[in-house]
PDB file of C-alpha atoms in Angstrom:
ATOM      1  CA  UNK W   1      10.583   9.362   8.721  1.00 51.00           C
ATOM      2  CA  UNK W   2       7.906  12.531   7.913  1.00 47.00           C
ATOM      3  CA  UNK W   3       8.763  12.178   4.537  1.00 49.00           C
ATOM      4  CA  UNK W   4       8.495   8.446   4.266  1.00 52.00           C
ATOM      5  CA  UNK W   5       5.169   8.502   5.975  1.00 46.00           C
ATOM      6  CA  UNK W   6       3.529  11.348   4.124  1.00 42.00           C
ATOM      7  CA  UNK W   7       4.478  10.107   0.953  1.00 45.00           C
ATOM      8  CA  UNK W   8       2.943   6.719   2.247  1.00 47.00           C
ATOM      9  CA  UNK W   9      -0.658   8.143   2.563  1.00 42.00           C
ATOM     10  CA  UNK W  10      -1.088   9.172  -0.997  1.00 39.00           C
ATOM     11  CA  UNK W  11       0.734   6.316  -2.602  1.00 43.00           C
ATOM     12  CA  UNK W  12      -0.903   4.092  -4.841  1.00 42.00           C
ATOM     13  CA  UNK W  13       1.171   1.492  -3.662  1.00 45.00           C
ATOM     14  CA  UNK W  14      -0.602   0.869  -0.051  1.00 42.00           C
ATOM     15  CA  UNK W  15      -2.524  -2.157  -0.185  1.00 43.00           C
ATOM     16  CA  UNK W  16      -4.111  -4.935   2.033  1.00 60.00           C
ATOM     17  CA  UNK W  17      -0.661  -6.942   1.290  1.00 88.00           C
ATOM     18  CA  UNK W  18       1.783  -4.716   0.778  1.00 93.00           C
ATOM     19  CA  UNK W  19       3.047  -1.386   2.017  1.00 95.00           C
ATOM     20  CA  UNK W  20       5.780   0.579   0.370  1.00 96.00           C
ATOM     21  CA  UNK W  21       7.658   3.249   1.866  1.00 96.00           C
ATOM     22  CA  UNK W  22       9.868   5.595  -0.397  1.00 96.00           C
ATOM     23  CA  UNK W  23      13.111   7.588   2.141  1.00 94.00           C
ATOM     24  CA  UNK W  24      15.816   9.958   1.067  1.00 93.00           C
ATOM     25  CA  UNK W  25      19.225   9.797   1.343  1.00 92.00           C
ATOM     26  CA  UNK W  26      20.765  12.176   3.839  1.00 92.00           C
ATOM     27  CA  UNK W  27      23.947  14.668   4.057  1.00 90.00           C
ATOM     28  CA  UNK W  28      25.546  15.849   7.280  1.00 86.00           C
ATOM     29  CA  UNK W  29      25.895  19.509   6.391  1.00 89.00           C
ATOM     30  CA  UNK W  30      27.491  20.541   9.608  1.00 89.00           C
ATOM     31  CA  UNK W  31      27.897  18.908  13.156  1.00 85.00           C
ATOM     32  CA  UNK W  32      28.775  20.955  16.154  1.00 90.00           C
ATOM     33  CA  UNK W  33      30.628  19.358  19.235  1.00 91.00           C
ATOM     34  CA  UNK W  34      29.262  21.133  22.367  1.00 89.00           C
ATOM     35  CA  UNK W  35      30.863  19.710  26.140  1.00 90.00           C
ATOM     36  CA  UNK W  36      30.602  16.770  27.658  1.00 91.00           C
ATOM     37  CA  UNK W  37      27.619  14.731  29.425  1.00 89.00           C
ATOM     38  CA  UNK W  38      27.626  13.231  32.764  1.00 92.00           C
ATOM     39  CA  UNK W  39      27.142  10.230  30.635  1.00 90.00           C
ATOM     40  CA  UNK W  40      30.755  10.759  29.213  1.00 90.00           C
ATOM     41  CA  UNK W  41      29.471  11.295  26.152  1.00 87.00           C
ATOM     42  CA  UNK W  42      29.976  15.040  24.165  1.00 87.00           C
ATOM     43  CA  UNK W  43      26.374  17.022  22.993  1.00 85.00           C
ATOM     44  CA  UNK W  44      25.929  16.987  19.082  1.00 81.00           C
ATOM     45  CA  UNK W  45      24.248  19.206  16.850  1.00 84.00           C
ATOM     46  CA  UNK W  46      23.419  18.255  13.655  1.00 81.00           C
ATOM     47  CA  UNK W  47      22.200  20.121  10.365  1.00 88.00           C
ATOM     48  CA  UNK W  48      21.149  17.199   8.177  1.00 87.00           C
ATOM     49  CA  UNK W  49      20.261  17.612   4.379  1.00 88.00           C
ATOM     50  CA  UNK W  50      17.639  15.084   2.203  1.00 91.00           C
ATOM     51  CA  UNK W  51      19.228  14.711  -1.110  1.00 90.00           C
ATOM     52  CA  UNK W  52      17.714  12.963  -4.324  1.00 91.00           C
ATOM     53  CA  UNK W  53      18.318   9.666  -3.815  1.00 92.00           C
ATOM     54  CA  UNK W  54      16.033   7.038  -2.431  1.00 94.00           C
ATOM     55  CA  UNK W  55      15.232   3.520  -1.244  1.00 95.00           C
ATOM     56  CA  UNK W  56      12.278   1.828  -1.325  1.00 96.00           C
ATOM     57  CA  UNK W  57      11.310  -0.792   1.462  1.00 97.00           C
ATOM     58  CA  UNK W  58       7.936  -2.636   0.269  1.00 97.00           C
ATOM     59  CA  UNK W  59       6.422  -4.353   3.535  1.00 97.00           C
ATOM     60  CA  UNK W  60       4.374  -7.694   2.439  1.00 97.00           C
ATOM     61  CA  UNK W  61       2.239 -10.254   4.572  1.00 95.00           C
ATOM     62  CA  UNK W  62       4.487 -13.422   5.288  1.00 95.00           C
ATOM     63  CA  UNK W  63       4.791 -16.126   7.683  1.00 95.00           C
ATOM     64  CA  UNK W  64       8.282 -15.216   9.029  1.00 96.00           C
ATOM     65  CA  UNK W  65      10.491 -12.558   8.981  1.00 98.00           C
ATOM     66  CA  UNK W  66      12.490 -12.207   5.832  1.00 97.00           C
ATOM     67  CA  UNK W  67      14.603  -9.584   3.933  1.00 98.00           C
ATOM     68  CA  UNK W  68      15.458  -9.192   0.024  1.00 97.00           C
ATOM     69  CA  UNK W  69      17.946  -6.306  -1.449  1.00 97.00           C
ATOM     70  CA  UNK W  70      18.137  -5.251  -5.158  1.00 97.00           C
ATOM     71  CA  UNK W  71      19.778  -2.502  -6.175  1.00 93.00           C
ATOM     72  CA  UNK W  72      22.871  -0.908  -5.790  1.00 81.00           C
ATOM     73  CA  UNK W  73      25.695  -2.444  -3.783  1.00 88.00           C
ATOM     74  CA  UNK W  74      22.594  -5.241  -2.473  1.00 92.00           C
ATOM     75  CA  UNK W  75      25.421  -7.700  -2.449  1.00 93.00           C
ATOM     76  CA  UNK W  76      26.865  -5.474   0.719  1.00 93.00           C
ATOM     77  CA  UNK W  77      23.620  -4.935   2.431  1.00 95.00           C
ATOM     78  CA  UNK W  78      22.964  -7.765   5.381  1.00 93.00           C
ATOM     79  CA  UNK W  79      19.455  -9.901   4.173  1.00 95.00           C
ATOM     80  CA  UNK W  80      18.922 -11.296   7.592  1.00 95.00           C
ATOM     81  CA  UNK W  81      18.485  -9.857  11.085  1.00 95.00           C
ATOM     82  CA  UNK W  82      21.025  -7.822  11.556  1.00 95.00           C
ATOM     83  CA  UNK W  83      19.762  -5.355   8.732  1.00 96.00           C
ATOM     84  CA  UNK W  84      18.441  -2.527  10.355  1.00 96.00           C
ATOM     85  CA  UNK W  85      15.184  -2.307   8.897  1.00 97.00           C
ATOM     86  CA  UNK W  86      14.881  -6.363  10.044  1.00 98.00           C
ATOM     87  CA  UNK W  87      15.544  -5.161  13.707  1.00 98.00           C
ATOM     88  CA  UNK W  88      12.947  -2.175  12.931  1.00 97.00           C
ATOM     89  CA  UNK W  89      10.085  -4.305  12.130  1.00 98.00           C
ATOM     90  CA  UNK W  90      10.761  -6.764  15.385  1.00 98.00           C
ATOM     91  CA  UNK W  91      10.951  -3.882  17.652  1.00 97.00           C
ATOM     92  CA  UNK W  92       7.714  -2.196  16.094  1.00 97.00           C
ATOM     93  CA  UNK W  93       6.446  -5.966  16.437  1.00 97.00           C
ATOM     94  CA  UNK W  94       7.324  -6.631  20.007  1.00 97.00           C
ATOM     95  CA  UNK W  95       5.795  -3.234  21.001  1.00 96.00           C
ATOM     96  CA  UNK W  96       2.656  -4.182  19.848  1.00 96.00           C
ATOM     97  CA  UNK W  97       3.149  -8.009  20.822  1.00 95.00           C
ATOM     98  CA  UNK W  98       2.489  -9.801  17.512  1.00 95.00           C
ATOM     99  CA  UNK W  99       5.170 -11.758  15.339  1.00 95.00           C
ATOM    100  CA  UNK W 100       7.398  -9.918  13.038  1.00 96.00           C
ATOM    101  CA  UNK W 101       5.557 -11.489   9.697  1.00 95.00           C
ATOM    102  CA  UNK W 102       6.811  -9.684   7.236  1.00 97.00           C
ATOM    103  CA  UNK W 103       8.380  -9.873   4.339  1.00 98.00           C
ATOM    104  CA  UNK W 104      10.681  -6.536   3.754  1.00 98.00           C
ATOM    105  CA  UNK W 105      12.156  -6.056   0.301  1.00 98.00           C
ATOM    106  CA  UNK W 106      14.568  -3.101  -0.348  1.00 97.00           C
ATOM    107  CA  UNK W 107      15.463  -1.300  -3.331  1.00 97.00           C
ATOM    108  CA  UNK W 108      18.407   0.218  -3.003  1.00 95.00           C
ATOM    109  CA  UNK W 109      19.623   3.474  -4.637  1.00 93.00           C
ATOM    110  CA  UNK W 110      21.196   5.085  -1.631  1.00 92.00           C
ATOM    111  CA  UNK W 111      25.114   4.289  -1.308  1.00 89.00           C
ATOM    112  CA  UNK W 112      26.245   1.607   0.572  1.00 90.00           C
ATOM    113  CA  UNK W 113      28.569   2.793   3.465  1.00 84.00           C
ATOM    114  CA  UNK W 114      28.646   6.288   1.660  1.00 83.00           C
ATOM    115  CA  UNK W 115      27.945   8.215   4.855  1.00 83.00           C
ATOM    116  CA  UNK W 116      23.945   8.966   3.511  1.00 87.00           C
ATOM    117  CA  UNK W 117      22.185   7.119   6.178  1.00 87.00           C
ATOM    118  CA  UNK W 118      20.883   4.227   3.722  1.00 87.00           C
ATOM    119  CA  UNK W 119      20.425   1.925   6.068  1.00 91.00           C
ATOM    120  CA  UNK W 120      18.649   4.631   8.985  1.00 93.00           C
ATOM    121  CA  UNK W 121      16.164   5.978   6.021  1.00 95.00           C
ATOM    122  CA  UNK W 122      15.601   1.780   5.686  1.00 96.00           C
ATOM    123  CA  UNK W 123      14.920   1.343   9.302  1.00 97.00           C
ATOM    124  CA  UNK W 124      12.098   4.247   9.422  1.00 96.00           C
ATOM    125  CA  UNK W 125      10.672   3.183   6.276  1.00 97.00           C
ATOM    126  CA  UNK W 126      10.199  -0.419   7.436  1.00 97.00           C
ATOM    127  CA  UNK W 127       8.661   1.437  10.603  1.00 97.00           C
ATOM    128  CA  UNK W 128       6.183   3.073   8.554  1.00 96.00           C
ATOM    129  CA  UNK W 129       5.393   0.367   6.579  1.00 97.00           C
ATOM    130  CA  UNK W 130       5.215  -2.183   8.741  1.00 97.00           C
ATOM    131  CA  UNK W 131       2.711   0.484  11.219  1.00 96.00           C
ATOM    132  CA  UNK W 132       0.546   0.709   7.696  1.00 95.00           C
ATOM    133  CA  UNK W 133       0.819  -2.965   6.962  1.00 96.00           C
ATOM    134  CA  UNK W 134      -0.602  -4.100  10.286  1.00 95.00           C
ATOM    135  CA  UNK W 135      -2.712  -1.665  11.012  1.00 93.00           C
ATOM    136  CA  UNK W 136      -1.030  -0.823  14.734  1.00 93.00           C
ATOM    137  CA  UNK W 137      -1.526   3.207  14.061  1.00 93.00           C
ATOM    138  CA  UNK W 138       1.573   4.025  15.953  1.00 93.00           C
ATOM    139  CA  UNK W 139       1.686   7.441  17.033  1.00 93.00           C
ATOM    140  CA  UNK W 140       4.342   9.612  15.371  1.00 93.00           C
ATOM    141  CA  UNK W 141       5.794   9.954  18.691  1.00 95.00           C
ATOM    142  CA  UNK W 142       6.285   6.392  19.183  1.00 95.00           C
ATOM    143  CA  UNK W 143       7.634   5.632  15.999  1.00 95.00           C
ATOM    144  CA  UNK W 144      10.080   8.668  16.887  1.00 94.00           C
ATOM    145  CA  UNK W 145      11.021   6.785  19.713  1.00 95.00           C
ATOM    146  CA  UNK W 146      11.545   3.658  18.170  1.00 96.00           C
ATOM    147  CA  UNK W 147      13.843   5.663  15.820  1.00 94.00           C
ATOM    148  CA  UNK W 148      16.128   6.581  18.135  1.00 92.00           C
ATOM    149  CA  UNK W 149      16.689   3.389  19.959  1.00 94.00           C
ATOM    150  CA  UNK W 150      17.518   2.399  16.332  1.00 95.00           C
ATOM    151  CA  UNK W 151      20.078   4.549  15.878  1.00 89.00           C
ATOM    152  CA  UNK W 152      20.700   8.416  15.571  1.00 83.00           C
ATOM    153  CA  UNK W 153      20.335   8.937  12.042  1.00 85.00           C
ATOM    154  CA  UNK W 154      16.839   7.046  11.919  1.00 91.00           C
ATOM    155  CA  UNK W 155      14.811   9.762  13.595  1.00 88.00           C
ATOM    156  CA  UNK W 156      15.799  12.130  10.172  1.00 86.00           C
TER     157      UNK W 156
END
C-alpha cells in the first residue's frame, strides 16, 4: 500500500475525476510457523517480495458502486461486490459515512489465483484511490487498519 500511494502523489494520472493507483504483485519468500495463540490460531512470519508485475485500479466519480476488469484472466476476477477492492472502497466509505460512488476499473496484469496477492494489491489500491478521489485524507494508519480487516496480504 506505500508503494501504491507514493507512486499516487506524483502521477499524472490524479485528477478531480479520477484517481489511479498502480500495486505490485507479491511473492511469499519464506513463512515461519511459530506456536499457537490463545485464539487457536498459530503466529506467522512472513518475508514478502514485490515483483514486476502490476495492476492498475483507476477510481472515477459515479453514482453507484461499480467494478470493470480488463486484462489478464478478467473473465475470473468477480465485477461486483464481492471483489475485494469493491468491499475496500465500502469500508473506506462507511468509515467516513458517505456512499461508496465510485466507479473502480482494474487492469489486470497480476495472475489470477497465482498465489501473488492480485486481488490484496487491488484492495489497497482502491483504498488509496478512493482516500485521493474523495478527498477523506485517511491517515496511513487507518488505511493500515482497514488493510488488515481486508485480509492479510493487503497491508503489503
Amino acid at each position: 500500500m506505500a508503494a501504491a500511494r507514493a507512486r499516487l502523489w506524483r502521477s499524472p494520472a490524479v485528477s478531480r475525476t479520477s484517481v489511479t493507483a498502480r500495486v505490485p504483485a507479491k511473492v511469499n519468500v519464506q513463512l515461519a510457523v511459530g506456536g499457537r495463540r490463545e485464539d487457536g490460531f498459530h503466529a506467522l512470519a512472513n518475508v514478502f517480495l514485490a515483483v514486476g508485475l502490476y495492476d492498475e485500479v483507476t477510481a472515477t466519480a459515479a453514482d453507484e458502486l461499480r467494478v470493470t476488469v480488463a486484462g489478464a484472466d478478467a473473465a475470473a476476477v468477480p465485477a461486483d461486490r464481492t471483489n475485494l477492492a469493491a468491499r475496500a472502497a465500502e469500508l473506506l466509505a462507511a468509515r467516513y459515512g458517505r456512499p461508496p460512488a465510485v466507479h473502480l476499473h482494474i487492469a489486470k496484469d497480476i495472475p489470477v489465483a497465482g498465489g501473488m496477492a492480485g486481488g490484496s494489491a487491488d484492495a489497497a489500491a482502491a483504498l488509496v484511490a478512493c482516500d485521493a478521489l474523495w478527498g477523506t485524507q485517511a491517515a496511513r494508519e487507518l488505511l493500515l487498519e482497514l488493510c488488515a480487516e481486508l485480509g492479510s496480504d493487503v497491508p503489503f
